[in-house]
């Protein structure tokens, strides 16, 4: 579906032929086209290109914010589950909304009694800790991010003093940001 529309009209004014153009964009709420810009010469093309550049930058920033939001939502939910003595990897499928299919397949395989002895983890996969403090679920904060060719790394801190930090490697799967892997920061304030 084409979301942008350009309209052109030619008008003879005072013996001069002028080409008027309008750029419109689809408003998803009203499902009608809204006038974005009127222009009549090539000088305004620079302004249009600048506006398009700003809008694509805003979309990219918005996309990162979505990854931050999903990382925080997951970590709060996951810690609440652990504090309630539930194990989200094997209890239900809500975790499927936050973690990639391939990662969950590996984690669930590791939980199988036939294989669990050979694939032992010394810490929780998502928190990178053997201990989970009671205040972690109520004190989750996204502190920064960086990206690499593999994923958007979202740094998430836990605790009132944000003393424990993990890095959620976020990738898009079926249009949703999901966790592909998690790393800990060993020498962050209080990390063990």
Coordinates of N, CA, C and O in Angstrom, one line a residue:
X1 N 0.8 -1.2 0.0 CA 0.0 0.0 0.0 C 0.9 1.2 0.0 O 1.8 1.4 0.8
X2 N 0.7 2.1 -1.0 CA 1.4 3.4 -1.0 C 0.9 4.3 0.0 O -0.3 4.6 0.1
X3 N 1.8 4.8 0.9 CA 1.4 5.7 2.0 C 1.6 7.2 1.7 O 1.0 8.0 2.3
X4 N 2.4 7.5 0.7 CA 2.7 8.9 0.3 C 2.0 9.2 -1.0 O 2.0 8.3 -1.9
X5 N 1.6 10.4 -1.2 CA 1.0 10.8 -2.5 C 1.5 12.1 -2.9 O 1.6 13.1 -2.1
X6 N 1.9 12.3 -4.1 CA 2.3 13.5 -4.7 C 1.4 13.9 -5.7 O 1.0 13.2 -6.6
X7 N 0.9 15.2 -5.7 CA -0.1 15.7 -6.6 C 0.6 16.9 -7.3 O 1.2 17.8 -6.7
X8 N 0.5 16.9 -8.6 CA 1.0 18.0 -9.4 C -0.1 18.7 -10.2 O -1.0 18.1 -10.8
X9 N 0.0 20.1 -10.3 CA -0.9 20.8 -11.2 C -0.1 21.9 -11.9 O 0.9 22.4 -11.3
X10 N -0.4 22.2 -13.1 CA 0.2 23.3 -13.9 C -0.8 24.4 -14.0 O -2.0 24.2 -14.4
X11 N -0.3 25.6 -13.8 CA -1.2 26.8 -13.9 C -0.5 27.9 -14.6 O 0.7 28.1 -14.4
X12 N -1.2 28.6 -15.5 CA -0.6 29.7 -16.3 C -0.9 31.0 -15.5 O -2.1 31.3 -15.3
X13 N 0.1 31.6 -14.9 CA -0.1 32.8 -14.2 C 0.8 33.9 -14.8 O 2.0 33.8 -14.9
X14 N 0.1 35.0 -15.2 CA 0.8 36.2 -15.8 C 1.8 35.7 -16.9 O 2.9 36.2 -17.1
X15 N 1.3 34.8 -17.8 CA 2.1 34.4 -18.9 C 3.2 33.4 -18.6 O 4.0 33.0 -19.4
X16 N 3.3 33.0 -17.3 CA 4.3 32.0 -16.9 C 3.6 30.8 -16.5 O 2.7 30.8 -15.7
X17 N 4.1 29.7 -17.0 CA 3.6 28.4 -16.6 C 4.3 27.9 -15.3 O 5.5 27.9 -15.2
X18 N 3.5 27.7 -14.3 CA 4.1 27.3 -13.0 C 3.6 25.9 -12.6 O 2.4 25.6 -12.8
X19 N 4.5 25.1 -12.1 CA 4.1 23.8 -11.7 C 4.0 23.7 -10.2 O 5.0 24.1 -9.5
X20 N 2.8 23.4 -9.7 CA 2.6 23.4 -8.3 C 2.6 21.9 -7.9 O 1.9 21.1 -8.6
X21 N 3.2 21.6 -6.8 CA 3.2 20.2 -6.3 C 2.8 20.2 -4.8 O 3.1 21.1 -4.1
X22 N 2.2 19.1 -4.4 CA 1.8 18.9 -3.0 C 2.3 17.5 -2.6 O 2.1 16.5 -3.4
X23 N 2.8 17.4 -1.5 CA 3.2 16.1 -0.9 C 2.2 15.9 0.2 O 2.0 16.7 1.1
X24 N 1.6 14.7 0.2 CA 0.6 14.3 1.2 C 1.1 13.0 1.8 O 1.8 12.2 1.3
X25 N 0.6 12.8 3.0 CA 0.9 11.6 3.8 C -0.4 11.0 4.3 O -1.3 11.7 4.7
X26 N -0.5 9.7 4.4 CA -1.7 9.0 4.9 C -1.7 9.1 6.4 O -0.8 8.7 7.1
X27 N -2.8 9.6 7.0 CA -3.1 9.7 8.4 C -3.8 8.4 8.8 O -4.9 8.1 8.3
X28 N -3.1 7.5 9.6 CA -3.6 6.2 9.9 C -4.8 6.2 10.8 O -5.6 5.3 10.9
X29 N -5.0 7.3 11.5 CA -6.2 7.4 12.4 C -7.4 7.7 11.6 O -8.4 7.0 11.7
X30 N -7.4 8.7 10.7 CA -8.5 9.1 9.9 C -8.6 8.4 8.6 O -9.6 8.4 7.9
X31 N -7.5 7.7 8.2 CA -7.4 7.0 6.9 C -7.6 8.0 5.7 O -8.2 7.6 4.7
X32 N -7.2 9.2 5.9 CA -7.3 10.2 4.8 C -5.9 10.8 4.6 O -5.1 10.8 5.5
X33 N -5.7 11.4 3.4 CA -4.4 12.0 3.2 C -4.4 13.4 3.8 O -5.4 14.2 3.6
X34 N -3.3 13.7 4.4 CA -3.1 15.1 5.0 C -2.0 15.8 4.2 O -1.0 15.2 3.9
X35 N -2.2 17.1 4.0 CA -1.2 17.9 3.3 C 0.0 18.0 4.1 O 0.0 18.4 5.2
X36 N 1.1 17.6 3.6 CA 2.4 17.7 4.2 C 3.1 18.9 3.8 O 3.7 19.6 4.6
X37 N 3.1 19.2 2.5 CA 3.9 20.3 2.0 C 3.4 20.8 0.6 O 3.1 20.0 -0.2
X38 N 3.4 22.1 0.4 CA 3.1 22.7 -0.9 C 4.5 23.2 -1.4 O 5.2 23.8 -0.7
X39 N 4.8 23.0 -2.7 CA 6.0 23.5 -3.2 C 5.8 23.8 -4.7 O 5.0 23.2 -5.4
X40 N 6.6 24.7 -5.2 CA 6.4 25.1 -6.6 C 7.7 25.2 -7.4 O 7.7 25.5 -8.6
X41 N 8.8 25.0 -6.8 CA 10.1 25.0 -7.5 C 11.1 24.1 -6.9 O 10.8 23.5 -5.9
X42 N 12.2 24.0 -7.5 CA 13.2 23.0 -7.1 C 13.9 23.4 -5.8 O 14.5 22.6 -5.1
X43 N 13.9 24.7 -5.4 CA 14.5 25.1 -4.2 C 13.8 24.4 -3.0 O 14.5 24.1 -2.0
X44 N 12.5 24.2 -3.1 CA 11.8 23.6 -2.0 C 12.1 22.1 -1.9 O 11.8 21.4 -0.9
X45 N 12.7 21.5 -3.0 CA 13.1 20.1 -2.9 C 14.1 19.8 -1.8 O 14.0 18.8 -1.2
X46 N 15.0 20.8 -1.6 CA 16.0 20.6 -0.5 C 15.2 20.5 0.8 O 15.6 19.7 1.7
X47 N 14.2 21.3 1.0 CA 13.4 21.3 2.2 C 12.7 20.0 2.4 O 12.6 19.4 3.4
X48 N 12.2 19.5 1.3 CA 11.5 18.2 1.3 C 12.4 17.1 1.7 O 12.1 16.2 2.5
X49 N 13.6 17.1 1.0 CA 14.6 16.0 1.4 C 15.0 16.1 2.8 O 15.1 15.1 3.5
X50 N 15.1 17.3 3.4 CA 15.5 17.5 4.8 C 14.4 16.9 5.7 O 14.6 16.2 6.6
X51 N 13.1 17.2 5.3 CA 12.0 16.7 6.1 C 11.9 15.2 6.1 O 11.6 14.6 7.1
X52 N 12.2 14.6 4.9 CA 12.2 13.2 4.8 C 13.3 12.6 5.6 O 13.1 11.5 6.3
X53 N 14.5 13.2 5.6 CA 15.6 12.7 6.4 C 15.2 12.8 7.9 O 15.5 11.8 8.6
X54 N 14.6 13.9 8.4 CA 14.2 14.0 9.8 C 13.2 12.9 10.1 O 13.3 12.3 11.2
X55 N 12.2 12.7 9.2 CA 11.2 11.7 9.5 C 11.7 10.3 9.6 O 11.3 9.5 10.5
X56 N 12.7 9.9 8.8 CA 13.3 8.6 8.8 C 14.1 8.4 10.1 O 14.2 7.4 10.7
X57 N 14.8 9.5 10.5 CA 15.6 9.5 11.7 C 14.6 9.3 12.9 O 14.9 8.6 13.8
X58 N 13.5 10.0 12.9 CA 12.5 9.9 14.0 C 12.0 8.5 14.0 O 11.8 7.9 15.1
X59 N 11.7 7.9 12.9 CA 11.2 6.5 12.9 C 12.3 5.6 13.5 O 11.9 4.7 14.3
X60 N 13.6 5.7 13.1 CA 14.6 4.9 13.7 C 14.7 5.0 15.2 O 14.9 4.1 15.9
X61 N 14.7 6.3 15.7 CA 14.7 6.5 17.1 C 13.5 5.9 17.8 O 13.6 5.3 18.8
X62 N 12.4 6.0 17.2 CA 11.1 5.4 17.7 C 11.3 3.9 17.8 O 10.8 3.3 18.7
X63 N 11.9 3.3 16.8 CA 12.1 1.9 16.7 C 13.0 1.4 17.9 O 12.8 0.4 18.5
X64 N 14.1 2.2 18.2 CA 14.9 1.9 19.3 C 14.2 2.0 20.6 O 14.3 1.2 21.5
X65 N 13.3 3.1 20.7 CA 12.5 3.2 22.0 C 11.6 2.0 22.2 O 11.4 1.6 23.3
X66 N 11.1 1.4 21.1 CA 10.3 0.2 21.2 C 11.1 -0.9 21.7 O 10.6 -1.7 22.6
X67 N 12.3 -1.1 21.3 CA 13.2 -2.1 21.8 C 13.5 -1.9 23.3 O 13.5 -2.8 24.1
X68 N 13.7 -0.6 23.7 CA 13.9 -0.3 25.1 C 12.7 -0.7 25.9 O 12.8 -1.3 27.0
X69 N 11.5 -0.3 25.4 CA 10.3 -0.6 26.1 C 10.1 -2.1 26.3 O 9.7 -2.6 27.4
X70 N 10.3 -2.9 25.2 CA 10.1 -4.3 25.3 C 11.1 -5.0 26.2 O 10.8 -5.9 26.9
X71 N 12.4 -4.5 26.2 CA 13.4 -5.0 27.1 C 12.9 -4.8 28.6 O 13.0 -5.7 29.4
X72 N 12.5 -3.6 28.9 CA 12.1 -3.3 30.2 C 10.8 -4.1 30.6 O 10.8 -4.7 31.7
X73 N 9.8 -4.2 29.7 CA 8.6 -5.0 30.0 C 9.0 -6.4 30.3 O 8.5 -7.0 31.2
X74 N 9.9 -7.0 29.4 CA 10.2 -8.4 29.7 C 10.9 -8.6 31.0 O 10.6 -9.5 31.8
X75 N 11.9 -7.7 31.3 CA 12.7 -7.9 32.6 C 11.8 -7.7 33.8 O 11.9 -8.5 34.7
X76 N 10.9 -6.8 33.8 CA 9.9 -6.6 34.9 C 9.1 -7.9 35.1 O 9.0 -8.5 36.1
X77 N 8.5 -8.3 33.9 CA 7.6 -9.5 33.9 C 8.4 -10.7 34.4 O 7.9 -11.5 35.2
X78 N 9.6 -10.9 33.8 CA 10.4 -12.1 34.1 C 10.7 -12.2 35.6 O 10.6 -13.2 36.3
X79 N 11.2 -11.0 36.2 CA 11.6 -11.0 37.6 C 10.4 -11.2 38.5 O 10.5 -11.9 39.5
X80 N 9.2 -10.7 38.1 CA 8.0 -10.9 38.9 C 7.6 -12.4 38.9 O 7.2 -13.0 39.9
X81 N 7.8 -13.1 37.8 CA 7.6 -14.5 37.7 C 8.5 -15.3 38.6 O 8.1 -16.2 39.3
X82 N 9.8 -15.0 38.5 CA 10.8 -15.7 39.4 C 10.4 -15.4 40.9 O 10.5 -16.3 41.7
X83 N 10.1 -14.2 41.2 CA 9.8 -13.9 42.6 C 8.5 -14.6 43.1 O 8.4 -14.9 44.3
X84 N 7.6 -15.0 42.1 CA 6.4 -15.7 42.5 C 6.7 -17.2 42.4 O 5.7 -18.0 42.3
X85 N 7.9 -17.6 42.3 CA 8.3 -19.1 42.2 C 7.8 -19.7 40.9 O 7.4 -20.9 41.0
X86 N 7.7 -19.0 39.9 CA 7.3 -19.5 38.6 C 8.5 -19.5 37.7 O 9.4 -18.7 37.8
X87 N 8.6 -20.5 36.8 CA 9.7 -20.6 35.8 C 9.2 -20.4 34.4 O 8.7 -21.3 33.8
X88 N 9.3 -19.1 33.9 CA 8.7 -18.8 32.6 C 9.1 -19.6 31.4 O 8.3 -19.7 30.5
X89 N 10.3 -20.2 31.4 CA 10.7 -20.9 30.2 C 9.9 -22.2 30.0 O 9.6 -22.6 28.9
X90 N 9.5 -22.8 31.2 CA 8.7 -24.0 31.1 C 7.2 -23.8 31.5 O 6.4 -24.7 31.1
X91 N 6.9 -22.8 32.2 CA 5.5 -22.5 32.7 C 4.8 -21.6 31.7 O 5.0 -20.4 31.8
X92 N 4.0 -22.1 30.8 CA 3.3 -21.2 29.9 C 4.1 -20.8 28.7 O 5.2 -21.2 28.5
X93 N 3.5 -19.9 27.9 CA 4.1 -19.4 26.7 C 4.1 -17.9 26.5 O 4.4 -17.4 25.4
X94 N 3.9 -17.2 27.6 CA 4.0 -15.7 27.5 C 5.4 -15.3 27.1 O 5.6 -14.3 26.4
X95 N 6.4 -16.0 27.6 CA 7.7 -15.7 27.3 C 8.0 -15.7 25.8 O 8.9 -15.0 25.3
X96 N 7.2 -16.4 25.0 CA 7.4 -16.5 23.5 C 7.2 -15.1 22.9 O 7.7 -14.9 21.8
X97 N 6.5 -14.2 23.6 CA 6.3 -12.9 23.0 C 7.5 -12.0 23.2 O 7.6 -10.9 22.6
X98 N 8.5 -12.4 24.0 CA 9.6 -11.6 24.3 C 11.0 -12.2 23.9 O 12.0 -11.5 23.8
X99 N 11.0 -13.5 23.6 CA 12.3 -14.2 23.3 C 12.2 -14.9 22.0 O 11.1 -15.4 21.7
X100 N 13.3 -14.8 21.2 CA 13.3 -15.4 19.9 C 13.0 -16.9 19.9 O 13.3 -17.6 20.9
X101 N 12.4 -17.5 18.9 CA 12.1 -18.9 18.8 C 13.3 -19.7 19.0 O 13.3 -20.7 19.7
X102 N 14.4 -19.4 18.3 CA 15.6 -20.2 18.4 C 16.2 -20.2 19.8 O 16.7 -21.3 20.2
X103 N 16.2 -19.1 20.5 CA 16.7 -19.1 21.8 C 15.8 -19.9 22.8 O 16.4 -20.7 23.6
X104 N 14.5 -19.8 22.6 CA 13.6 -20.6 23.5 C 13.8 -22.1 23.2 O 13.7 -22.9 24.2
X105 N 14.0 -22.4 22.0 CA 14.2 -23.8 21.6 C 15.4 -24.4 22.4 O 15.3 -25.5 23.0
X106 N 16.5 -23.6 22.4 CA 17.7 -24.1 23.1 C 17.5 -24.1 24.6 O 18.0 -25.0 25.2
X107 N 16.8 -23.1 25.1 CA 16.6 -23.1 26.6 C 15.7 -24.2 27.0 O 15.9 -24.8 28.1
X108 N 14.7 -24.5 26.3 CA 13.8 -25.6 26.6 C 14.4 -26.9 26.5 O 14.2 -27.8 27.2
X109 N 15.3 -27.0 25.5 CA 16.1 -28.3 25.3 C 17.0 -28.5 26.5 O 17.1 -29.6 27.0
X110 N 17.6 -27.4 27.0 CA 18.5 -27.5 28.2 C 17.7 -27.9 29.4 O 18.3 -28.5 30.4
X111 N 16.4 -27.7 29.5 CA 15.6 -28.0 30.6 C 15.1 -29.5 30.6 O 14.7 -30.0 31.6
X112 N 15.2 -30.1 29.5 CA 14.8 -31.5 29.3 C 15.7 -32.4 30.2 O 16.9 -32.3 30.1
X113 N 15.1 -33.2 31.1 CA 15.9 -34.1 32.0 C 16.9 -34.9 31.3 O 18.0 -35.3 31.9
X114 N 16.7 -35.3 30.1 CA 17.6 -36.2 29.3 C 18.9 -35.4 29.0 O 20.0 -36.0 28.8
X115 N 18.9 -34.1 29.0 CA 20.0 -33.3 28.5 C 20.5 -32.4 29.6 O 21.6 -31.8 29.5
X116 N 19.8 -32.1 30.6 CA 20.1 -31.1 31.6 C 21.5 -31.3 32.3 O 22.1 -30.3 32.6
X117 N 21.9 -32.5 32.5 CA 23.2 -32.7 33.1 C 24.4 -32.2 32.3 O 25.4 -31.6 32.8
X118 N 24.3 -32.3 31.0 CA 25.4 -31.9 30.1 C 25.3 -30.5 29.7 O 26.3 -29.9 29.2
X119 N 24.2 -29.8 30.0 CA 24.1 -28.4 29.7 C 23.7 -27.6 30.9 O 22.7 -26.9 30.9
X120 N 24.5 -27.6 31.9 CA 24.2 -26.9 33.2 C 24.6 -25.5 33.1 O 25.7 -25.2 32.6
X121 N 23.8 -24.6 33.6 CA 24.1 -23.2 33.7 C 24.3 -22.8 35.1 O 23.5 -23.2 36.0
X122 N 25.3 -22.1 35.4 CA 25.6 -21.7 36.8 C 24.8 -20.4 37.3 O 24.9 -20.0 38.4
X123 N 24.1 -19.8 36.4 CA 23.3 -18.6 36.7 C 22.1 -18.6 35.8 O 22.0 -19.2 34.8
X124 N 21.1 -17.8 36.2 CA 19.9 -17.7 35.4 C 20.2 -17.0 34.1 O 21.0 -16.1 34.0
X125 N 19.7 -17.6 33.0 CA 20.0 -17.1 31.7 C 19.7 -15.6 31.5 O 20.5 -14.9 30.8
X126 N 18.6 -15.2 32.0 CA 18.2 -13.8 31.7 C 18.7 -12.8 32.7 O 18.8 -11.6 32.3
X127 N 19.0 -13.2 33.9 CA 19.5 -12.2 34.9 C 21.0 -12.3 35.1 O 21.6 -11.4 35.7
X128 N 21.6 -13.4 34.6 CA 23.0 -13.7 34.8 C 23.4 -13.6 36.3 O 24.4 -13.1 36.6
X129 N 22.5 -14.2 37.1 CA 22.8 -14.2 38.5 C 22.1 -15.4 39.1 O 21.1 -15.9 38.6
X130 N 22.7 -15.9 40.2 CA 22.1 -17.0 41.0 C 21.2 -16.4 42.0 O 20.3 -17.1 42.5
X131 N 21.3 -15.1 42.3 CA 20.5 -14.5 43.3 C 19.6 -13.4 42.7 O 20.2 -12.6 41.8
X132 N 18.4 -13.3 43.0 CA 17.5 -12.3 42.5 C 16.9 -11.5 43.7 O 16.1 -12.1 44.4
X133 N 17.3 -10.3 43.8 CA 16.8 -9.5 45.0 C 15.3 -9.2 44.8 O 14.8 -9.1 43.7
X134 N 14.6 -9.0 45.9 CA 13.2 -8.7 45.9 C 12.9 -7.4 45.2 O 11.8 -7.2 44.6
X135 N 13.8 -6.4 45.3 CA 13.5 -5.1 44.7 C 13.8 -5.0 43.2 O 13.6 -4.0 42.6
X136 N 14.4 -6.0 42.6 CA 14.8 -6.0 41.2 C 13.6 -5.8 40.3 O 13.6 -5.0 39.4
X137 N 12.5 -6.5 40.5 CA 11.3 -6.4 39.6 C 10.7 -5.0 39.7 O 10.1 -4.5 38.7
X138 N 10.8 -4.3 40.8 CA 10.2 -2.9 40.9 C 11.2 -1.8 40.6 O 10.9 -0.7 40.6
X139 N 12.4 -2.2 40.3 CA 13.5 -1.2 40.0 C 14.3 -1.7 38.8 O 15.5 -2.0 38.8
X140 N 13.6 -1.7 37.6 CA 14.3 -2.0 36.4 C 14.4 -0.8 35.5 O 13.4 0.0 35.4
X141 N 15.6 -0.5 35.0 CA 15.8 0.7 34.2 C 16.7 0.4 33.0 O 17.7 -0.3 33.2
X142 N 16.2 0.9 31.9 CA 17.1 0.8 30.7 C 18.0 2.0 30.8 O 17.6 3.1 30.9
X143 N 19.3 1.7 30.8 CA 20.3 2.8 31.0 C 21.0 3.3 29.7 O 21.4 4.4 29.7
X144 N 21.2 2.4 28.7 CA 21.8 2.9 27.5 C 21.6 1.8 26.5 O 21.1 0.7 26.7
X145 N 22.2 2.0 25.3 CA 22.2 1.0 24.2 C 23.3 1.2 23.3 O 23.9 2.3 23.2
X146 N 23.6 0.2 22.5 CA 24.5 0.3 21.4 C 24.1 -0.7 20.4 O 23.4 -1.7 20.7
X147 N 24.5 -0.6 19.2 CA 24.2 -1.6 18.2 C 25.4 -2.1 17.5 O 26.4 -1.4 17.4
X148 N 25.3 -3.3 17.0 CA 26.3 -3.9 16.2 C 25.7 -4.6 15.1 O 24.4 -4.6 14.9
X149 N 26.4 -5.3 14.2 CA 25.7 -6.0 13.1 C 24.8 -7.1 13.5 O 24.0 -7.5 12.6
X150 N 24.9 -7.6 14.7 CA 24.0 -8.7 15.1 C 22.7 -8.2 15.8 O 21.7 -8.8 15.5
X151 N 22.8 -7.2 16.7 CA 21.6 -6.8 17.4 C 21.8 -5.4 18.0 O 22.8 -4.8 17.9
X152 N 20.7 -5.0 18.6 CA 20.6 -3.8 19.3 C 20.8 -4.2 20.8 O 20.0 -4.9 21.3
X153 N 21.9 -3.8 21.4 CA 22.2 -4.2 22.8 C 21.6 -3.2 23.7 O 22.0 -2.0 23.7
X154 N 20.7 -3.6 24.5 CA 20.0 -2.8 25.5 C 20.5 -3.1 26.9 O 20.4 -4.3 27.3
X155 N 21.1 -2.1 27.5 CA 21.7 -2.3 28.9 C 20.6 -2.1 29.9 O 20.0 -1.0 29.9
X156 N 20.3 -3.1 30.7 CA 19.2 -3.0 31.7 C 19.8 -3.2 33.1 O 20.5 -4.1 33.3
X157 N 19.4 -2.3 34.0 CA 19.9 -2.3 35.4 C 18.8 -2.7 36.3 O 17.6 -2.3 36.1
X158 N 19.1 -3.5 37.4 CA 18.2 -3.9 38.4 C 18.6 -3.4 39.7 O 19.7 -3.2 40.0
X159 N 17.5 -3.2 40.6 CA 17.7 -2.9 42.0 C 17.6 -1.4 42.2 O 17.7 -0.6 41.3
X160 N 17.3 -1.0 43.4 CA 17.1 0.4 43.8 C 18.3 1.2 43.4 O 18.2 2.3 42.9
X161 N 19.5 0.7 43.6 CA 20.7 1.4 43.3 C 21.2 1.0 41.9 O 22.3 1.4 41.5
X162 N 20.4 0.2 41.2 CA 20.8 -0.3 39.8 C 22.2 -0.9 39.8 O 23.0 -0.6 39.0
X163 N 22.3 -1.8 40.8 CA 23.7 -2.4 41.0 C 23.9 -3.6 40.1 O 25.1 -4.1 40.1
X164 N 23.0 -4.1 39.5 CA 23.2 -5.3 38.6 C 22.8 -5.0 37.2 O 21.6 -4.5 37.0
X165 N 23.6 -5.2 36.2 CA 23.4 -4.8 34.9 C 23.5 -6.0 33.9 O 24.5 -6.7 34.0
X166 N 22.6 -6.1 33.0 CA 22.6 -7.1 32.0 C 22.5 -6.4 30.6 O 22.0 -5.3 30.5
X167 N 22.9 -7.1 29.6 CA 22.8 -6.6 28.2 C 21.9 -7.5 27.4 O 22.2 -8.7 27.2
X168 N 20.7 -7.0 27.1 CA 19.8 -7.8 26.3 C 20.1 -7.5 24.8 O 20.0 -6.4 24.3
X169 N 20.5 -8.6 24.1 CA 20.7 -8.5 22.6 C 19.3 -8.6 22.0 O 18.8 -9.7 21.9
X170 N 18.8 -7.5 21.4 CA 17.5 -7.5 20.9 C 17.6 -7.5 19.3 O 18.3 -6.8 18.7
X171 N 16.7 -8.4 18.8 CA 16.6 -8.5 17.3 C 15.1 -8.5 17.0 O 14.3 -8.8 17.8
X172 N 14.8 -8.1 15.7 CA 13.4 -8.2 15.3 C 13.1 -9.6 14.7 O 13.8 -10.1 13.9
X173 N 12.0 -10.1 15.2 CA 11.5 -11.4 14.8 C 10.0 -11.2 14.5 O 9.2 -10.8 15.4
X174 N 9.6 -11.4 13.3 CA 8.2 -11.2 12.9 C 7.7 -9.8 13.3 O 6.5 -9.6 13.7
X175 N 8.5 -8.8 13.1 CA 8.1 -7.4 13.4 C 8.2 -7.0 14.8 O 7.9 -5.8 15.1
X176 N 8.6 -7.9 15.7 CA 8.6 -7.5 17.1 C 10.1 -7.6 17.6 O 10.8 -8.5 17.2
X177 N 10.5 -6.7 18.5 CA 11.8 -6.8 19.1 C 11.7 -7.9 20.2 O 10.8 -7.9 21.0
X178 N 12.7 -8.8 20.1 CA 12.8 -9.9 21.0 C 14.2 -10.1 21.5 O 15.2 -9.7 20.8
X179 N 14.4 -10.8 22.6 CA 15.7 -11.0 23.2 C 16.3 -12.3 22.5 O 15.6 -13.3 22.4
X180 N 17.5 -12.1 21.9 CA 18.2 -13.3 21.3 C 19.2 -13.9 22.3 O 19.3 -15.1 22.3
X181 N 19.8 -13.0 23.1 CA 20.8 -13.5 24.1 C 20.9 -12.5 25.1 O 20.5 -11.3 25.0
X182 N 21.6 -12.8 26.2 CA 21.8 -11.9 27.3 C 23.3 -12.1 27.8 O 23.8 -13.2 27.9
X183 N 23.9 -11.0 28.1 CA 25.2 -11.0 28.7 C 25.2 -10.2 30.0 O 24.4 -9.3 30.2
X184 N 26.1 -10.6 30.9 CA 26.2 -9.8 32.1 C 27.4 -8.9 32.1 O 28.3 -9.1 31.3
X185 N 27.5 -8.0 32.9 CA 28.6 -7.1 33.1 C 29.3 -7.5 34.4 O 28.8 -7.0 35.5
X186 N 30.3 -8.3 34.4 CA 30.9 -8.8 35.6 C 31.3 -7.8 36.7 O 31.1 -8.0 37.8
X187 N 31.9 -6.7 36.3 CA 32.4 -5.8 37.3 C 31.6 -4.5 37.4 O 32.1 -3.5 37.8
X188 N 30.3 -4.6 37.0 CA 29.5 -3.4 37.3 C 29.3 -3.3 38.8 O 29.6 -4.2 39.5
X189 N 28.8 -2.2 39.2 CA 28.6 -2.0 40.6 C 27.8 -3.1 41.3 O 26.6 -3.3 41.0
X190 N 28.5 -4.0 42.0 CA 27.8 -5.1 42.7 C 27.6 -6.3 41.9 O 27.1 -7.3 42.5
X191 N 27.8 -6.4 40.6 CA 27.6 -7.6 39.8 C 28.6 -8.6 40.3 O 29.8 -8.3 40.6
X192 N 28.2 -9.9 40.4 CA 29.1 -10.9 40.9 C 29.2 -12.0 39.8 O 28.4 -12.2 39.0

